[in-house]
């Protein structure tokens, strides 16, 4: 850890010092925005309720050396170029930006070093997906999620025999990844209703969310050159929230023998701000504790370092707001709260496994953790688990029942890091509202 993580650090930007902000000076996540009414996309850094337009700040001659190279790579409409930057350069940029934004609000001797126009209020900006995402992969790293889902179909042996040996994943769809706030149209698809003898085609009746964490690939690897586990984290730029919308009835009919297809490719929502690997340093924890009865990972998936600090203690929360709740001006209601530290596989293990056969990852690629669920029922990150596939509906504050999502329901994911001796930092929100299928 370094000076940029110091919990005592404050910013001359007042809103960055509020206790519940996701974006204090210790965070400094990157995102892509445009000023409202202007179509030009820019790379920015979130601080309090403001965005620093890094490209605009270039004019003020504030950067030198490697930090200047990083700042230059921000003068673009996506983060892809920035994501290629060496870890050391990103770190120098972060240190310099932290220095420029540090100060005491109201202290008249403090001078805003940024050129006019480099600070944009979030309220006056639109956000976009942070990178041009070439490829998207979804893992299945929560043993609790895998067990709970497995139980619904195989009560006697919920976990498949490969689970504790190999990080399970599938190649997802990058083209339908959308930014938080985008409406999600209820997909249509082919299903085989219970008791039916022929399948039917129509709007899904089992629309679900999955609360996940996404990892953006930074520096890529050459095709054929696997990334060793102890170098895996050097290839991760940062994290965001992911909602892997899922149509369970379509999924259960189509998934054998090749896995999910149309049940998950109609939309995947991500949050706009990418929290860098360096920013989450204070929140590293040991990897999932494997009891002696569990197999140890094969050597290519094991390192002492990863075992001791490969985990990430991020709290992931899911909220729902139905149409009736919105009309009654009720706050979103919390459905679950889980920790990324409870995942069976670490980010490094997922990345290493992904490349182990020679697959090349590229800057801006995204891989997601799989549904983040913990050991207790209040930590289950999708409705499939919470309602036992609809058998035990949940009740909202309005008295409405939900087995799966209705049109007009909004799902909001939030996530934050919090621990003694560190500043609380957050990921912001990942929200999506369900709208009805078109009639034809
Ligand atoms: Ca998933």
PDB file of C-alpha atoms in Angstrom, residues 16 24 47 58 123 140 155 178 187 193 199 210 231 237 250 273-274 298-299 308 311 321 323 344 361 366 391 411:
ATOM      1  CA  UNK A  16     -15.305  13.427  -2.084  1.00  0.00           C
ATOM      2  CA  UNK A  24     -13.339   9.337  -2.122  1.00  0.00           C
ATOM      3  CA  UNK A  47     -14.048  11.864  -7.453  1.00  0.00           C
ATOM      4  CA  UNK A  58      -3.512  17.530 -20.347  1.00  0.00           C
ATOM      5  CA  UNK A 123     -25.164  15.090 -13.015  1.00  0.00           C
ATOM      6  CA  UNK A 140     -19.007 -19.912 -11.955  1.00  0.00           C
ATOM      7  CA  UNK A 155     -30.538 -33.007  -4.525  1.00  0.00           C
ATOM      8  CA  UNK A 178     -24.837  -2.588 -21.944  1.00  0.00           C
ATOM      9  CA  UNK A 187     -36.323 -11.852 -24.153  1.00  0.00           C
ATOM     10  CA  UNK A 193     -42.964 -26.159 -20.011  1.00  0.00           C
ATOM     11  CA  UNK A 199     -41.695 -26.756 -26.907  1.00  0.00           C
ATOM     12  CA  UNK A 210     -27.163 -12.675 -11.387  1.00  0.00           C
ATOM     13  CA  UNK A 231       1.798 -13.095 -12.917  1.00  0.00           C
ATOM     14  CA  UNK A 237      -6.703  -3.699 -14.894  1.00  0.00           C
ATOM     15  CA  UNK A 250     -34.968 -20.934 -21.828  1.00  0.00           C
ATOM     16  CA  UNK A 273     -16.664   2.931 -13.166  1.00  0.00           C
ATOM     17  CA  UNK A 274     -13.670   0.601 -13.183  1.00  0.00           C
ATOM     18  CA  UNK A 298      -3.347 -28.509  -9.561  1.00  0.00           C
ATOM     19  CA  UNK A 299       0.118 -26.887  -9.531  1.00  0.00           C
ATOM     20  CA  UNK A 308      -2.521 -16.036   1.186  1.00  0.00           C
ATOM     21  CA  UNK A 311      -9.168 -13.098  -2.206  1.00  0.00           C
ATOM     22  CA  UNK A 321     -37.548  -1.580  -7.092  1.00  0.00           C
ATOM     23  CA  UNK A 323     -43.148  -0.292 -10.532  1.00  0.00           C
ATOM     24  CA  UNK A 344     -14.004 -20.781  -4.391  1.00  0.00           C
ATOM     25  CA  UNK A 361      -6.613 -12.322 -23.641  1.00  0.00           C
ATOM     26  CA  UNK A 366     -13.979  -8.846 -19.571  1.00  0.00           C
ATOM     27  CA  UNK A 391     -41.173 -22.602  -5.285  1.00  0.00           C
ATOM     28  CA  UNK A 411     -32.559  -4.460 -10.288  1.00  0.00           C
TER      29      UNK A 411
END
